[in-house]
PDB file of C-alpha atoms in Angstrom:
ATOM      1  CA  UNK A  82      13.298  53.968 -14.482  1.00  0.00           C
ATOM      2  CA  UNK A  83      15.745  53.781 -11.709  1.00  0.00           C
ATOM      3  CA  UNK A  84      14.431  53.767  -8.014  1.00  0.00           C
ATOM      4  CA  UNK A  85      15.794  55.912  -5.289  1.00  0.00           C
ATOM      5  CA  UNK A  86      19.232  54.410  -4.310  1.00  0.00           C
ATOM      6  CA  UNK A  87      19.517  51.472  -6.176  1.00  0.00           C
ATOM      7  CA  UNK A  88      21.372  50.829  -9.188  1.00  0.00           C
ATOM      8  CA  UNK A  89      22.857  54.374  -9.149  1.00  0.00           C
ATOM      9  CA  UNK A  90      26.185  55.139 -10.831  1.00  0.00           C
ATOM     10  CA  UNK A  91      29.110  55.666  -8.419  1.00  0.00           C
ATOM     11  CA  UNK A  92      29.235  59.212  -7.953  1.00  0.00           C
ATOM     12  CA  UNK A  93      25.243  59.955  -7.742  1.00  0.00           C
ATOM     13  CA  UNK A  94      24.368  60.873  -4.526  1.00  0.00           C
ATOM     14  CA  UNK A  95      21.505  58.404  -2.673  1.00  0.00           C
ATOM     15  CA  UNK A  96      18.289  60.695  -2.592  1.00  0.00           C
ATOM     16  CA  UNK A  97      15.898  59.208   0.139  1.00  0.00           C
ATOM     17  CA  UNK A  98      14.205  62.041   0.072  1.00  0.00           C
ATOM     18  CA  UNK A  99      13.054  61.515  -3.511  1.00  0.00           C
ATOM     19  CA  UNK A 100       9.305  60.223  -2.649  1.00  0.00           C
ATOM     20  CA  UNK A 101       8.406  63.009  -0.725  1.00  0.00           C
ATOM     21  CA  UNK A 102      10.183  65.748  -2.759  1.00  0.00           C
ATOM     22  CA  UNK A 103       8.051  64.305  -5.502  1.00  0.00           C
ATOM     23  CA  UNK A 104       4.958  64.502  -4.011  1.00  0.00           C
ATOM     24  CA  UNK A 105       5.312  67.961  -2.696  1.00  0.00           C
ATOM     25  CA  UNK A 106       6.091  69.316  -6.102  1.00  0.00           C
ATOM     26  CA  UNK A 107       3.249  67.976  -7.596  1.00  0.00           C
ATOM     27  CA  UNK A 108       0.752  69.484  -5.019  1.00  0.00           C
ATOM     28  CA  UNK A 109       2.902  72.645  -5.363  1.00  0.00           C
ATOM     29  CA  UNK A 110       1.991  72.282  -9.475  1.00  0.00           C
ATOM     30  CA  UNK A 111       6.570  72.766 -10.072  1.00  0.00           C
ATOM     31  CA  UNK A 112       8.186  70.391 -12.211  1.00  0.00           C
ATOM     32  CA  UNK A 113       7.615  69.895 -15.777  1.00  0.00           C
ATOM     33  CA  UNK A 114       4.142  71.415 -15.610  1.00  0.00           C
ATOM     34  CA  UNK A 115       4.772  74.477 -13.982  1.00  0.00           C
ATOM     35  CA  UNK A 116       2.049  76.507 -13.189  1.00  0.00           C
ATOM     36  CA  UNK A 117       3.220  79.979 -14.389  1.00  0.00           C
ATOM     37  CA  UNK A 118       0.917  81.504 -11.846  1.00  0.00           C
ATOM     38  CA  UNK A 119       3.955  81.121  -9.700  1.00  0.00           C
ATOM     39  CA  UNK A 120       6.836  82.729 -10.664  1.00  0.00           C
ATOM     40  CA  UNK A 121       8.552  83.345 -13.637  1.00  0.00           C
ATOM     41  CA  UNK A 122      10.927  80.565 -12.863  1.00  0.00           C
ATOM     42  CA  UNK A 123      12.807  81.876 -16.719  1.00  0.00           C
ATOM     43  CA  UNK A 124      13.037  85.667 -15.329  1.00  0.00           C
ATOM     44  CA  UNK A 125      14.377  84.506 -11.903  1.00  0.00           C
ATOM     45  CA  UNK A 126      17.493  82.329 -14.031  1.00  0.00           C
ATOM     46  CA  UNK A 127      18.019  85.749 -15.722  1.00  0.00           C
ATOM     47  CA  UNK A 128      18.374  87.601 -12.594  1.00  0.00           C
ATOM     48  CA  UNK A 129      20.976  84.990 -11.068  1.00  0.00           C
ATOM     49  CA  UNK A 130      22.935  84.577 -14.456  1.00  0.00           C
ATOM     50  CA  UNK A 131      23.064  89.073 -13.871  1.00  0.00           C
ATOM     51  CA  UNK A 132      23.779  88.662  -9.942  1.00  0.00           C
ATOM     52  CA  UNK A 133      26.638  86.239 -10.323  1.00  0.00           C
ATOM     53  CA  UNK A 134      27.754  87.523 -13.710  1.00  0.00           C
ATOM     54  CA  UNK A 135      27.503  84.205 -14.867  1.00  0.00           C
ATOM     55  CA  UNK A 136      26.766  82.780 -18.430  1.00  0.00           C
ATOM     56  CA  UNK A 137      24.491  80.239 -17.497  1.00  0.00           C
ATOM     57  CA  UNK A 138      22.154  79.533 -14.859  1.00  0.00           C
ATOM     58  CA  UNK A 139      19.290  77.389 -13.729  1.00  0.00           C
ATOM     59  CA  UNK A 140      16.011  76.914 -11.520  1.00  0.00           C
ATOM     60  CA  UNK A 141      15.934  72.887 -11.122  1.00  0.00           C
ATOM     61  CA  UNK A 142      13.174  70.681  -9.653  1.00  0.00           C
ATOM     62  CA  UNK A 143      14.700  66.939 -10.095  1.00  0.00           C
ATOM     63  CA  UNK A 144      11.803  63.879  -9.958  1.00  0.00           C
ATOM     64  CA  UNK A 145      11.925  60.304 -10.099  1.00  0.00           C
ATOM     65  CA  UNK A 146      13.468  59.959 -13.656  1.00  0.00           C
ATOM     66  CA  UNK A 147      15.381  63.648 -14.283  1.00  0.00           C
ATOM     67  CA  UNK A 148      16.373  67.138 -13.869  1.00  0.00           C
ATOM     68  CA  UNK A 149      14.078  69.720 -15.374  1.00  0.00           C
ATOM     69  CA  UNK A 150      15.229  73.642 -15.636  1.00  0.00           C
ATOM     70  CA  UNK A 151      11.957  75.304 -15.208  1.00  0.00           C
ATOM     71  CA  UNK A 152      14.209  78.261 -15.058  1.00  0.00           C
ATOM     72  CA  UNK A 153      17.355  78.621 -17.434  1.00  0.00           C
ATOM     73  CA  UNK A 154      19.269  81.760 -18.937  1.00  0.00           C
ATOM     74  CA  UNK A 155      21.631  81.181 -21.579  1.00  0.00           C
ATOM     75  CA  UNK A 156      23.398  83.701 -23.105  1.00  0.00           C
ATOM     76  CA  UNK A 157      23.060  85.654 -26.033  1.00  0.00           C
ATOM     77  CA  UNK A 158      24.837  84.010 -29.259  1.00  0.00           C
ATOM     78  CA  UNK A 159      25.962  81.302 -27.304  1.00  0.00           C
ATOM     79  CA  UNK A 160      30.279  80.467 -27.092  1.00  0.00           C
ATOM     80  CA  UNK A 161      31.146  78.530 -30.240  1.00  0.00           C
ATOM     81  CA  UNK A 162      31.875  74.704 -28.483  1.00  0.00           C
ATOM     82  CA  UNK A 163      29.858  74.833 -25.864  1.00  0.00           C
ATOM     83  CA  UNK A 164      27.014  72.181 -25.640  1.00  0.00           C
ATOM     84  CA  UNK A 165      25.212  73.690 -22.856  1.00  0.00           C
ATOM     85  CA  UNK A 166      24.682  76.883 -24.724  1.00  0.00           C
ATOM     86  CA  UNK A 167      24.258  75.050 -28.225  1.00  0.00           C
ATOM     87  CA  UNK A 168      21.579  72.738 -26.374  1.00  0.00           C
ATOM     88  CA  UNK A 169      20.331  75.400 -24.015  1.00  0.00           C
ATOM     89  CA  UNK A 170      19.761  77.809 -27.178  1.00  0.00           C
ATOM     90  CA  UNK A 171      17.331  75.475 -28.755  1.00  0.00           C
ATOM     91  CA  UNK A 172      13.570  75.478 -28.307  1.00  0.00           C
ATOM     92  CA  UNK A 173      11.450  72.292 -27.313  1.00  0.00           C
ATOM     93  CA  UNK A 174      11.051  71.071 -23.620  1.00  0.00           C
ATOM     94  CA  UNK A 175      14.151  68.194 -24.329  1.00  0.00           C
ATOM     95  CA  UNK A 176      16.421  71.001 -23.500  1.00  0.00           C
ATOM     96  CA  UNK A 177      15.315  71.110 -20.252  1.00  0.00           C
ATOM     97  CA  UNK A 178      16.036  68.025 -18.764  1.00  0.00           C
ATOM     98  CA  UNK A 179      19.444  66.240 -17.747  1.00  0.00           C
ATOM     99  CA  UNK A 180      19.931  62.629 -16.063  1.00  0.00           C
ATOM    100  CA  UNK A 181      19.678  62.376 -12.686  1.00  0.00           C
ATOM    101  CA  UNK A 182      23.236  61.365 -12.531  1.00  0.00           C
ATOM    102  CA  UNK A 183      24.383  64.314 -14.534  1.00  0.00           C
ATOM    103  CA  UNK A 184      25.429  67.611 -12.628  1.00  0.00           C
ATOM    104  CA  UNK A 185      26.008  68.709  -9.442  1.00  0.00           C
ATOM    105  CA  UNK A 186      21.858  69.727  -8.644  1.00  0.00           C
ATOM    106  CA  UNK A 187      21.426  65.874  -6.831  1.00  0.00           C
ATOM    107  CA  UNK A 188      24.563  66.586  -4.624  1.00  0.00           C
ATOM    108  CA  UNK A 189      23.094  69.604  -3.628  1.00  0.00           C
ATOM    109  CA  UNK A 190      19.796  68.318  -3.047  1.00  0.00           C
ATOM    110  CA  UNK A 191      20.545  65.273  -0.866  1.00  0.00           C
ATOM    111  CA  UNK A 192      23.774  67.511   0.912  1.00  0.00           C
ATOM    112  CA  UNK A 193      20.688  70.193   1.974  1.00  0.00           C
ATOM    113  CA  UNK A 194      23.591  72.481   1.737  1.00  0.00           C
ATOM    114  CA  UNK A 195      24.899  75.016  -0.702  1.00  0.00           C
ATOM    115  CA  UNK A 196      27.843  73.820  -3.060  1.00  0.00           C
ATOM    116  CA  UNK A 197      30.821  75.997  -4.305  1.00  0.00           C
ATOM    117  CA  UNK A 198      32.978  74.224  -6.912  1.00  0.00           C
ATOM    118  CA  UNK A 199      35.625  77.152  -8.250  1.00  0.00           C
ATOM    119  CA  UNK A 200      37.278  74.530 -10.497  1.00  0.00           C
ATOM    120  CA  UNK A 201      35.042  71.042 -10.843  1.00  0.00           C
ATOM    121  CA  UNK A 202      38.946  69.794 -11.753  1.00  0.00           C
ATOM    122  CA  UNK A 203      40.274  69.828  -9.044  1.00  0.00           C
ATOM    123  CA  UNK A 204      37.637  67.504  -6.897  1.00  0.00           C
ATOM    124  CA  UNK A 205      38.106  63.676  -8.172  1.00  0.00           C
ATOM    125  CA  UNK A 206      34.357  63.079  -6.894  1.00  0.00           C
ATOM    126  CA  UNK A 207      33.049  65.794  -9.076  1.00  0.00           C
ATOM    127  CA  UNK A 208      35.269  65.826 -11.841  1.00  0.00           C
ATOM    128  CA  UNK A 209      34.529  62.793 -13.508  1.00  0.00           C
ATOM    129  CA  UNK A 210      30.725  63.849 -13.946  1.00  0.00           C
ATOM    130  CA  UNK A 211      29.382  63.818 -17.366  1.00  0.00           C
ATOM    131  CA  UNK A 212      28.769  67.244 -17.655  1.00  0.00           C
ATOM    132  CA  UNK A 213      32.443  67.955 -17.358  1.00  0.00           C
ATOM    133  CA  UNK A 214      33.451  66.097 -20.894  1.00  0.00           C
ATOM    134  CA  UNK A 215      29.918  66.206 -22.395  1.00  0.00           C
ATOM    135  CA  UNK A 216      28.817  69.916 -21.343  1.00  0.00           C
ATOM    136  CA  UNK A 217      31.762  71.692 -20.544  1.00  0.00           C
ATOM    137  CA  UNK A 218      30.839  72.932 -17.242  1.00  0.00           C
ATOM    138  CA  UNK A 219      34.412  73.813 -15.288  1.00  0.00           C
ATOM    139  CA  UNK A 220      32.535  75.330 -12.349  1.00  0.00           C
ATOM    140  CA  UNK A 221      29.300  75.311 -10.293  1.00  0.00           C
ATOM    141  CA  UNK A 222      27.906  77.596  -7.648  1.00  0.00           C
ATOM    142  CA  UNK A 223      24.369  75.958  -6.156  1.00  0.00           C
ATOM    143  CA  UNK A 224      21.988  76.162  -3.357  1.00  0.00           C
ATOM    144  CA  UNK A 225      18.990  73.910  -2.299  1.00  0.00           C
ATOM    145  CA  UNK A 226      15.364  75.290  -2.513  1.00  0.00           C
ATOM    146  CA  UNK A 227      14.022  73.712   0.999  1.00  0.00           C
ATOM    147  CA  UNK A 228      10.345  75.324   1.397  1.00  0.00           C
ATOM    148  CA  UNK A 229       8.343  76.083   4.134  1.00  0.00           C
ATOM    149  CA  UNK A 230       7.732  72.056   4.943  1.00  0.00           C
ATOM    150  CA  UNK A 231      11.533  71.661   4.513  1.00  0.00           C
ATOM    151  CA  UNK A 232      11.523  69.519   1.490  1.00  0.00           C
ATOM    152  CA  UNK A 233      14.194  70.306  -0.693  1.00  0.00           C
ATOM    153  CA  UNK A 234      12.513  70.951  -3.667  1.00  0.00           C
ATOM    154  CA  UNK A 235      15.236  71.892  -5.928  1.00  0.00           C
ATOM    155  CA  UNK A 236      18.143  74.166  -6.658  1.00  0.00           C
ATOM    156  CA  UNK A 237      19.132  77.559  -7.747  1.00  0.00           C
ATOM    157  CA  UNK A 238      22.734  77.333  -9.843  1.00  0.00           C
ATOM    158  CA  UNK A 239      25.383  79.240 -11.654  1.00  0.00           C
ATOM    159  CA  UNK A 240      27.816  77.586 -13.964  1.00  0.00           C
ATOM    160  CA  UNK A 241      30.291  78.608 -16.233  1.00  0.00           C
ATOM    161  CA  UNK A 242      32.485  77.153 -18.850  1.00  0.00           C
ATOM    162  CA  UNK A 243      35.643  78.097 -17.154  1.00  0.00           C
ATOM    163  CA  UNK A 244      37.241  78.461 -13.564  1.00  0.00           C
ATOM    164  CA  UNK A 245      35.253  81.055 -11.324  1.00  0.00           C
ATOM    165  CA  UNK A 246      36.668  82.384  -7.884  1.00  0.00           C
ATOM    166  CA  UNK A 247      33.309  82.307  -5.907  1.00  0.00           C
ATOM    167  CA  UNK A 248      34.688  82.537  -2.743  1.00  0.00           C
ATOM    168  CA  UNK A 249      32.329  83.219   0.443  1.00  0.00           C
ATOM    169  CA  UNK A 250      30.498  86.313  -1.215  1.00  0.00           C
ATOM    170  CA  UNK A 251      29.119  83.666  -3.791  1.00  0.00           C
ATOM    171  CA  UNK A 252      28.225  81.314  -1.426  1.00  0.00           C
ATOM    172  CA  UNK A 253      26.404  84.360   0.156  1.00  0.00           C
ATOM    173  CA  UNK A 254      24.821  85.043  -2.796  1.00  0.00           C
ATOM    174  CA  UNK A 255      23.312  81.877  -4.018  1.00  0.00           C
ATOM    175  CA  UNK A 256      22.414  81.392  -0.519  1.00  0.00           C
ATOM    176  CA  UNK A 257      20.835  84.075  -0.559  1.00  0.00           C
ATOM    177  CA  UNK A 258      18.676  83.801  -3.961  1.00  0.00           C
ATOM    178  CA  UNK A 259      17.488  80.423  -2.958  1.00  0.00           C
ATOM    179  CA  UNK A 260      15.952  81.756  -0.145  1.00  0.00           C
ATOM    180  CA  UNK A 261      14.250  84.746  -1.960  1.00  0.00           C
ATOM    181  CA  UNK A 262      13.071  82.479  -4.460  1.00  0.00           C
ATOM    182  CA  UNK A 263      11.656  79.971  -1.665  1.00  0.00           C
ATOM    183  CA  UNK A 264      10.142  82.372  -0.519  1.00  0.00           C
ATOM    184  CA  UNK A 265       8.464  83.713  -3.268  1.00  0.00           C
ATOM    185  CA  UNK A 266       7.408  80.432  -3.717  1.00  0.00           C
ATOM    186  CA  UNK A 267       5.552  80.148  -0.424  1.00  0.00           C
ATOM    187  CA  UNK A 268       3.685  83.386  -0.616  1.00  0.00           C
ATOM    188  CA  UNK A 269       2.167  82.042  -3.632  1.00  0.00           C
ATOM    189  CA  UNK A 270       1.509  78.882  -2.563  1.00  0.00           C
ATOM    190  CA  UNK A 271       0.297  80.684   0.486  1.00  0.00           C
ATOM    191  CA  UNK A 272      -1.836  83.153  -2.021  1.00  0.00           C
ATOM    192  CA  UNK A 273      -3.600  80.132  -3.566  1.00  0.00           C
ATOM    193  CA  UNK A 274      -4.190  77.418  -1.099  1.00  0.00           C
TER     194      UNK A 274
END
């Protein structure tokens, strides 16, 4: 296991945070053992995937070791060559999780701030992330989850296998999805506490 900040590859982002973020999503009951009485973090994926006409998307809660997708859509017969989909499509809980250091999900998280990457090519910082040569991601749309405490808790993304023109109505839009979903999240929490 890697600590917070230390011994991080170049381009992962320094996540402070990390402790607390931690901690709050285990009282909350998110992470790896989601407690379904929440939301139907799977459903919600679906609806972003169908909002930003996207091919792939993801609810993420990241921890001290990894990224889990307690929400994830995938599409239907997944493209021929592309490992997301191919890995995405299978069953078991491995599926689920990526490396901290993979992705674009940390930026986001430590940032605090939406991320719009038409073309993950043409930014040397984020190009030479894994899931560029490894996945096949080519772009990234993402937005923190910061609840009611303001802990970032997670993210709410769209990807896609080739260049996407997001422009500011897709920054609107996942902007405005996190914040449904955080909310959504709070009335619960609010429902059972």
């Amino acid at each position: 296991m890697i600590p917070y900040g230390t011994e991080r590859p170049l381009l992962t982002p320094v996540d402070r945070d990390g402790p607390v973020r931690v901690a709050r999503l285990r009282r909350l009951g998110l992470g790896e053992r989601t407690d379904t009485s929440f939301v139907s973090f799977d459903a919600f994926a679906d609806r972003v995937a169908e909002v930003t006409a996207t091919p792939f998307s993801m609810v993420n809660f990241i921890d001290e070791n990894r990224q889990f997708f307690a929400g994830l859509h995938t599409p239907v017969g997944t493209r021929k060559g592309s490992d997301l989909g191919a890995a995405a499509a299978g069953s078991g809980s491995s599926v689920r999780h990526l490396a901290r250091d993979h992705g674009y999900c940390p930026h986001v998280l430590v940032r605090r701030k939406a991320l719009v990457l038409e073309d993950v090519c043409d930014y040397p910082r984020f190009a030479g992330n894994a899931v560029v040569d490894d996945i096949g991601i080519r772009s990234y749309l993402g937005a923190p989850l910061i609840d009611r405490t303001g802990v970032a808790l997670g993210t709410v993304c769209a990807v896609d296998t080739v260049p996407r023109p997001w422009g500011r109505a897709g920054l609107d839009t996942i902007k405005l999805l996190a914040r449904e979903l955080v909310g959504e999240i709070d009335r619960l929490e609010g429902a059972h506490g």
